[in-house]
PDB file of C-alpha atoms in Angstrom:
ATOM      1  CA  MET A 163      -2.072 -11.510   0.956  1.00 88.00           C
ATOM      2  CA  PHE A 164      -0.909 -11.015   4.540  1.00 93.00           C
ATOM      3  CA  THR A 165      -0.150  -8.129   6.898  1.00 91.00           C
ATOM      4  CA  GLY A 166       2.862  -9.440   8.805  1.00 91.00           C
ATOM      5  CA  ILE A 167       0.938  -9.588  12.082  1.00 93.00           C
ATOM      6  CA  VAL A 168       1.612 -13.029  13.566  1.00 96.00           C
ATOM      7  CA  VAL A 169      -1.425 -14.621  15.240  1.00 96.00           C
ATOM      8  CA  ASP A 170       0.276 -17.666  16.777  1.00 97.00           C
ATOM      9  CA  ILE A 171       3.581 -19.425  17.247  1.00 98.00           C
ATOM     10  CA  GLY A 172       2.940 -22.945  15.991  1.00 98.00           C
ATOM     11  CA  ARG A 173       5.168 -26.013  16.244  1.00 98.00           C
ATOM     12  CA  VAL A 174       6.383 -28.327  13.520  1.00 99.00           C
ATOM     13  CA  ALA A 175       4.736 -31.659  14.350  1.00 98.00           C
ATOM     14  CA  ALA A 176       6.273 -33.687  11.506  1.00 98.00           C
ATOM     15  CA  VAL A 177       8.366 -33.363   8.346  1.00 98.00           C
ATOM     16  CA  GLU A 178       7.752 -35.785   5.472  1.00 96.00           C
ATOM     17  CA  ASP A 179       9.857 -36.042   2.312  1.00 95.00           C
ATOM     18  CA  LEU A 180       7.768 -36.180  -0.872  1.00 94.00           C
ATOM     19  CA  ALA A 181       8.539 -36.795  -4.540  1.00 87.00           C
ATOM     20  CA  ASP A 182      10.565 -34.291  -6.586  1.00 89.00           C
ATOM     21  CA  ASP A 183      12.564 -33.165  -3.526  1.00 93.00           C
ATOM     22  CA  SER A 184       9.511 -31.489  -2.025  1.00 96.00           C
ATOM     23  CA  ARG A 185       8.422 -31.833   1.580  1.00 97.00           C
ATOM     24  CA  ARG A 186       5.234 -31.836   3.637  1.00 97.00           C
ATOM     25  CA  LEU A 187       5.203 -29.997   6.942  1.00 98.00           C
ATOM     26  CA  ARG A 188       2.635 -30.795   9.588  1.00 98.00           C
ATOM     27  CA  ILE A 189       2.169 -27.835  11.884  1.00 98.00           C
ATOM     28  CA  ALA A 190       0.408 -27.835  15.234  1.00 98.00           C
ATOM     29  CA  SER A 191      -1.476 -24.737  16.364  1.00 98.00           C
ATOM     30  CA  ASP A 192      -4.443 -24.409  18.715  1.00 96.00           C
ATOM     31  CA  VAL A 193      -5.229 -21.022  17.159  1.00 96.00           C
ATOM     32  CA  VAL A 194      -4.763 -21.493  13.394  1.00 96.00           C
ATOM     33  CA  ALA A 195      -5.429 -25.206  12.806  1.00 96.00           C
ATOM     34  CA  PRO A 196      -9.095 -25.303  13.951  1.00 95.00           C
ATOM     35  CA  GLN A 197     -10.065 -22.723  11.292  1.00 94.00           C
ATOM     36  CA  ALA A 198      -7.758 -24.001   8.524  1.00 95.00           C
ATOM     37  CA  LYS A 199      -9.511 -25.290   5.404  1.00 96.00           C
ATOM     38  CA  PRO A 200      -8.036 -27.179   2.426  1.00 97.00           C
ATOM     39  CA  GLY A 201      -6.702 -24.806  -0.214  1.00 96.00           C
ATOM     40  CA  GLU A 202      -6.441 -21.778   2.057  1.00 96.00           C
ATOM     41  CA  SER A 203      -3.199 -19.820   2.326  1.00 97.00           C
ATOM     42  CA  ILE A 204      -1.260 -19.553   5.577  1.00 98.00           C
ATOM     43  CA  SER A 205       2.015 -17.738   6.124  1.00 98.00           C
ATOM     44  CA  VAL A 206       4.572 -20.013   7.815  1.00 98.00           C
ATOM     45  CA  ASN A 207       7.654 -18.018   8.827  1.00 98.00           C
ATOM     46  CA  GLY A 208       6.741 -15.577   6.085  1.00 98.00           C
ATOM     47  CA  VAL A 209       6.251 -18.169   3.333  1.00 98.00           C
ATOM     48  CA  CYS A 210       2.798 -18.461   1.757  1.00 98.00           C
ATOM     49  CA  LEU A 211       1.800 -22.142   1.890  1.00 98.00           C
ATOM     50  CA  THR A 212      -1.416 -23.922   0.935  1.00 97.00           C
ATOM     51  CA  VAL A 213      -3.273 -25.934   3.567  1.00 98.00           C
ATOM     52  CA  VAL A 214      -3.650 -29.664   2.908  1.00 96.00           C
ATOM     53  CA  ASP A 215      -5.217 -32.314   5.142  1.00 93.00           C
ATOM     54  CA  PRO A 216      -6.212 -30.057   8.066  1.00 94.00           C
ATOM     55  CA  HIS A 217      -7.256 -31.467  11.439  1.00 92.00           C
ATOM     56  CA  ALA A 218      -8.468 -29.890  14.668  1.00 92.00           C
ATOM     57  CA  GLU A 219      -4.985 -29.445  16.154  1.00 95.00           C
ATOM     58  CA  GLU A 220      -2.670 -29.394  13.121  1.00 97.00           C
ATOM     59  CA  PHE A 221      -2.559 -28.864   9.365  1.00 98.00           C
ATOM     60  CA  GLY A 222      -0.326 -29.951   6.507  1.00 98.00           C
ATOM     61  CA  ALA A 223       1.440 -27.803   3.922  1.00 98.00           C
ATOM     62  CA  ASP A 224       3.552 -28.921   0.969  1.00 97.00           C
ATOM     63  CA  VAL A 225       6.801 -27.067   0.263  1.00 97.00           C
ATOM     64  CA  MET A 226       8.373 -27.233  -3.207  1.00 96.00           C
ATOM     65  CA  LYS A 227      12.104 -27.652  -3.805  1.00 95.00           C
ATOM     66  CA  GLU A 228      12.638 -24.021  -4.876  1.00 94.00           C
ATOM     67  CA  THR A 229      10.985 -22.757  -1.690  1.00 96.00           C
ATOM     68  CA  LEU A 230      13.037 -25.127   0.461  1.00 95.00           C
ATOM     69  CA  GLU A 231      16.202 -23.723  -1.121  1.00 93.00           C
ATOM     70  CA  ARG A 232      15.241 -20.033  -1.059  1.00 93.00           C
ATOM     71  CA  SER A 233      13.774 -19.959   2.449  1.00 96.00           C
ATOM     72  CA  SER A 234      14.693 -21.373   5.843  1.00 95.00           C
ATOM     73  CA  LEU A 235      11.824 -23.894   5.708  1.00 97.00           C
ATOM     74  CA  GLY A 236      14.217 -26.591   4.507  1.00 95.00           C
ATOM     75  CA  ALA A 237      15.966 -26.502   7.884  1.00 95.00           C
ATOM     76  CA  LEU A 238      12.797 -27.017   9.952  1.00 97.00           C
ATOM     77  CA  ARG A 239      12.644 -30.074  12.201  1.00 98.00           C
ATOM     78  CA  PRO A 240       9.899 -31.478  14.456  1.00 98.00           C
ATOM     79  CA  GLY A 241       9.478 -29.297  17.517  1.00 98.00           C
ATOM     80  CA  ASP A 242      10.699 -26.099  15.858  1.00 98.00           C
ATOM     81  CA  PRO A 243       8.538 -22.995  16.445  1.00 98.00           C
ATOM     82  CA  VAL A 244       7.079 -21.134  13.450  1.00 99.00           C
ATOM     83  CA  ASN A 245       5.260 -17.824  13.022  1.00 99.00           C
ATOM     84  CA  LEU A 246       1.741 -18.279  11.635  1.00 98.00           C
ATOM     85  CA  GLU A 247      -0.678 -15.885   9.976  1.00 97.00           C
ATOM     86  CA  PRO A 248      -3.799 -16.834   7.986  1.00 95.00           C
ATOM     87  CA  ALA A 249      -4.404 -14.901   4.768  1.00 93.00           C
ATOM     88  CA  MET A 250      -6.071 -11.535   5.178  1.00 85.00           C
ATOM     89  CA  ALA A 251      -9.834 -11.532   4.640  1.00 77.00           C
ATOM     90  CA  VAL A 252     -11.921  -8.671   3.286  1.00 70.00           C
ATOM     91  CA  GLY A 253     -12.843  -6.438   6.208  1.00 68.00           C
ATOM     92  CA  ASP A 254      -9.910  -7.480   8.410  1.00 70.00           C
ATOM     93  CA  ARG A 255      -7.965  -4.801  10.250  1.00 71.00           C
ATOM     94  CA  PHE A 256      -4.803  -3.886   8.395  1.00 69.00           C
ATOM     95  CA  GLY A 257      -2.159  -3.532  11.092  1.00 70.00           C
ATOM     96  CA  GLY A 258       1.169  -4.217   9.381  1.00 73.00           C
ATOM     97  CA  HIS A 259       2.005  -3.709   5.706  1.00 78.00           C
ATOM     98  CA  LEU A 260       1.254  -5.572   2.467  1.00 82.00           C
ATOM     99  CA  VAL A 261       3.030  -8.930   2.564  1.00 89.00           C
ATOM    100  CA  SER A 262       2.736 -11.442  -0.292  1.00 90.00           C
ATOM    101  CA  GLY A 263       4.388 -14.426   1.374  1.00 93.00           C
ATOM    102  CA  HIS A 264       6.817 -14.730  -1.548  1.00 93.00           C
ATOM    103  CA  VAL A 265      10.182 -14.772   0.204  1.00 95.00           C
ATOM    104  CA  ASP A 266      12.948 -12.849  -1.590  1.00 94.00           C
ATOM    105  CA  GLY A 267      15.893 -14.269   0.320  1.00 95.00           C
ATOM    106  CA  ARG A 268      17.325 -14.506   3.801  1.00 96.00           C
ATOM    107  CA  ALA A 269      19.035 -12.268   6.310  1.00 97.00           C
ATOM    108  CA  ARG A 270      21.636 -13.363   8.834  1.00 97.00           C
ATOM    109  CA  VAL A 271      21.664 -11.862  12.325  1.00 98.00           C
ATOM    110  CA  THR A 272      25.131 -10.352  12.833  1.00 98.00           C
ATOM    111  CA  GLU A 273      24.559  -8.508  16.111  1.00 98.00           C
ATOM    112  CA  ARG A 274      22.003  -8.453  18.910  1.00 98.00           C
ATOM    113  CA  VAL A 275      21.738  -5.701  21.508  1.00 97.00           C
ATOM    114  CA  ASP A 276      19.326  -6.234  24.392  1.00 95.00           C
ATOM    115  CA  SER A 277      17.773  -3.447  26.425  1.00 92.00           C
ATOM    116  CA  GLU A 278      15.289  -3.602  29.268  1.00 88.00           C
ATOM    117  CA  ASN A 279      12.252  -3.269  27.013  1.00 88.00           C
ATOM    118  CA  TRP A 280      13.467  -3.837  23.463  1.00 93.00           C
ATOM    119  CA  ARG A 281      16.037  -5.595  21.308  1.00 97.00           C
ATOM    120  CA  LEU A 282      18.020  -4.267  18.353  1.00 97.00           C
ATOM    121  CA  LEU A 283      19.003  -6.748  15.644  1.00 98.00           C
ATOM    122  CA  THR A 284      21.595  -6.018  12.982  1.00 98.00           C
ATOM    123  CA  LEU A 285      21.257  -8.183   9.875  1.00 98.00           C
ATOM    124  CA  ARG A 286      22.921  -8.732   6.513  1.00 97.00           C
ATOM    125  CA  ILE A 287      20.591  -9.554   3.629  1.00 95.00           C
ATOM    126  CA  GLU A 288      21.303 -12.351   1.131  1.00 91.00           C
ATOM    127  CA  PRO A 289      21.419 -12.018  -1.824  1.00 90.00           C
ATOM    128  CA  ALA A 290      23.091  -8.597  -1.579  1.00 91.00           C
ATOM    129  CA  ARG A 291      21.111  -7.231  -4.579  1.00 91.00           C
ATOM    130  CA  LEU A 292      18.054  -7.003  -2.281  1.00 93.00           C
ATOM    131  CA  HIS A 293      19.779  -4.417  -0.070  1.00 92.00           C
ATOM    132  CA  LYS A 294      18.698  -1.576  -2.393  1.00 92.00           C
ATOM    133  CA  TYR A 295      15.059  -2.166  -1.421  1.00 91.00           C
ATOM    134  CA  LEU A 296      15.721  -1.367   2.245  1.00 94.00           C
ATOM    135  CA  ALA A 297      15.114   2.192   3.435  1.00 92.00           C
ATOM    136  CA  GLU A 298      15.276   3.783   6.857  1.00 93.00           C
ATOM    137  CA  LYS A 299      11.743   3.810   8.313  1.00 94.00           C
ATOM    138  CA  GLY A 300      10.601   1.577   5.460  1.00 92.00           C
ATOM    139  CA  SER A 301       8.954  -1.822   5.873  1.00 94.00           C
ATOM    140  CA  VAL A 302      10.548  -5.270   5.798  1.00 96.00           C
ATOM    141  CA  THR A 303       9.205  -8.712   6.670  1.00 97.00           C
ATOM    142  CA  LEU A 304      11.398 -11.084   8.701  1.00 98.00           C
ATOM    143  CA  ASP A 305      10.083 -14.630   9.228  1.00 98.00           C
ATOM    144  CA  GLY A 306       6.597 -13.311   8.501  1.00 97.00           C
ATOM    145  CA  VAL A 307       6.800 -10.393  10.951  1.00 98.00           C
ATOM    146  CA  SER A 308       6.108  -6.874   9.664  1.00 96.00           C
ATOM    147  CA  LEU A 309       8.879  -4.597  10.938  1.00 97.00           C
ATOM    148  CA  THR A 310      10.164  -1.076  10.419  1.00 96.00           C
ATOM    149  CA  VAL A 311      13.765  -0.697   9.299  1.00 96.00           C
ATOM    150  CA  ALA A 312      15.529   1.370  11.974  1.00 97.00           C
ATOM    151  CA  ASP A 313      18.769   2.063  10.109  1.00 97.00           C
ATOM    152  CA  VAL A 314      20.547   1.036   6.902  1.00 96.00           C
ATOM    153  CA  GLY A 315      24.276   0.824   6.182  1.00 95.00           C
ATOM    154  CA  ASP A 316      26.326  -0.218   3.172  1.00 92.00           C
ATOM    155  CA  ASP A 317      25.684  -3.934   3.688  1.00 93.00           C
ATOM    156  CA  TRP A 318      23.580  -4.141   6.849  1.00 96.00           C
ATOM    157  CA  PHE A 319      20.296  -2.984   8.351  1.00 98.00           C
ATOM    158  CA  THR A 320      18.762  -2.892  11.809  1.00 98.00           C
ATOM    159  CA  VAL A 321      15.304  -3.505  13.248  1.00 98.00           C
ATOM    160  CA  SER A 322      14.040  -2.785  16.754  1.00 96.00           C
ATOM    161  CA  LEU A 323      11.859  -5.388  18.431  1.00 97.00           C
ATOM    162  CA  ILE A 324       9.309  -4.220  20.994  1.00 96.00           C
ATOM    163  CA  PRO A 325       8.153  -6.412  23.918  1.00 96.00           C
ATOM    164  CA  THR A 326       5.055  -7.617  22.025  1.00 95.00           C
ATOM    165  CA  THR A 327       7.179  -8.802  19.088  1.00 96.00           C
ATOM    166  CA  LEU A 328       9.653 -10.475  21.448  1.00 96.00           C
ATOM    167  CA  ALA A 329       6.869 -12.314  23.294  1.00 96.00           C
ATOM    168  CA  GLU A 330       4.523 -13.199  20.431  1.00 97.00           C
ATOM    169  CA  THR A 331       6.871 -14.152  17.565  1.00 98.00           C
ATOM    170  CA  THR A 332       9.859 -16.431  17.101  1.00 98.00           C
ATOM    171  CA  LEU A 333      12.088 -13.358  16.726  1.00 97.00           C
ATOM    172  CA  GLY A 334      12.151 -13.247  20.520  1.00 95.00           C
ATOM    173  CA  ASP A 335      14.583 -16.176  20.353  1.00 95.00           C
ATOM    174  CA  ALA A 336      16.737 -14.821  17.495  1.00 96.00           C
ATOM    175  CA  VAL A 337      20.479 -15.289  18.037  1.00 97.00           C
ATOM    176  CA  VAL A 338      23.610 -14.116  16.242  1.00 98.00           C
ATOM    177  CA  GLY A 339      24.276 -16.336  13.233  1.00 97.00           C
ATOM    178  CA  GLN A 340      20.628 -17.266  12.743  1.00 96.00           C
ATOM    179  CA  SER A 341      19.125 -16.975   9.257  1.00 96.00           C
ATOM    180  CA  VAL A 342      15.606 -15.561   8.825  1.00 98.00           C
ATOM    181  CA  ASN A 343      13.342 -15.301   5.787  1.00 98.00           C
ATOM    182  CA  VAL A 344      13.135 -11.861   4.170  1.00 97.00           C
ATOM    183  CA  GLU A 345      10.492 -10.250   2.000  1.00 95.00           C
ATOM    184  CA  VAL A 346      11.337  -6.711   0.969  1.00 94.00           C
ATOM    185  CA  ASP A 347       8.610  -4.092   0.669  1.00 86.00           C
ATOM    186  CA  MET A 348       6.702  -4.828  -2.538  1.00 77.00           C
ATOM    187  CA  LEU A 349       6.013  -1.115  -3.042  1.00 75.00           C
ATOM    188  CA  ALA A 350       9.766  -0.513  -3.411  1.00 73.00           C
ATOM    189  CA  ARG A 351       9.883  -3.141  -6.145  1.00 71.00           C
ATOM    190  CA  TYR A 352       6.980  -1.558  -8.039  1.00 70.00           C
ATOM    191  CA  VAL A 353       8.503   1.921  -7.793  1.00 75.00           C
ATOM    192  CA  GLU A 354      11.777   0.594  -9.217  1.00 70.00           C
ATOM    193  CA  ARG A 355       9.922  -1.120 -12.057  1.00 70.00           C
ATOM    194  CA  MET A 356       7.981   2.031 -12.941  1.00 75.00           C
ATOM    195  CA  LEU A 357      11.139   4.147 -12.959  1.00 78.00           C
ATOM    196  CA  GLU A 358      12.826   1.652 -15.283  1.00 76.00           C
ATOM    197  CA  HIS A 359       9.997   2.024 -17.823  1.00 73.00           C
ATOM    198  CA  ARG A 360       9.322   5.763 -17.744  1.00 74.00           C
TER     199      ARG A 360
END
């Protein structure tokens, strides 16, 4: 389980193709790698991955075919920046919202408005069936970053990025046309499920 509070922007050090159309990512991070242990979970751009073969300055993580297809991890190349967050430990501060690291789909940036101290992104979620889980002032996770939905339209939603988010996550470099990983608020999913079985 994660909170959507990114602790470091790591870099993809290497990408290795494995059997069964899976892939191993090697990710460099001075902050996360030194504490990474085999079998631990780390969120990489919002995707929960298991640490393999960790070293002092980088760690490995295997990505299955389904995850490569559902998320943006399949497009990663050496040198690309990634948002990193180790799994939440008992007693940790809970600053974002509950994030599982199970990506639901992607969202494409359709508009970007810059202000002096913030940025407003307009996005369209894919697949469209996920749009019903978005609510104004509700939570959404984009590339592993816990955000508040600012506004929702028929087929779009907006998020506001504060200076800290712009400086300390990869969303600071988001451009129109870019695709980001999306995890909708799990509480919305549970509420829907309960209402279906009343």
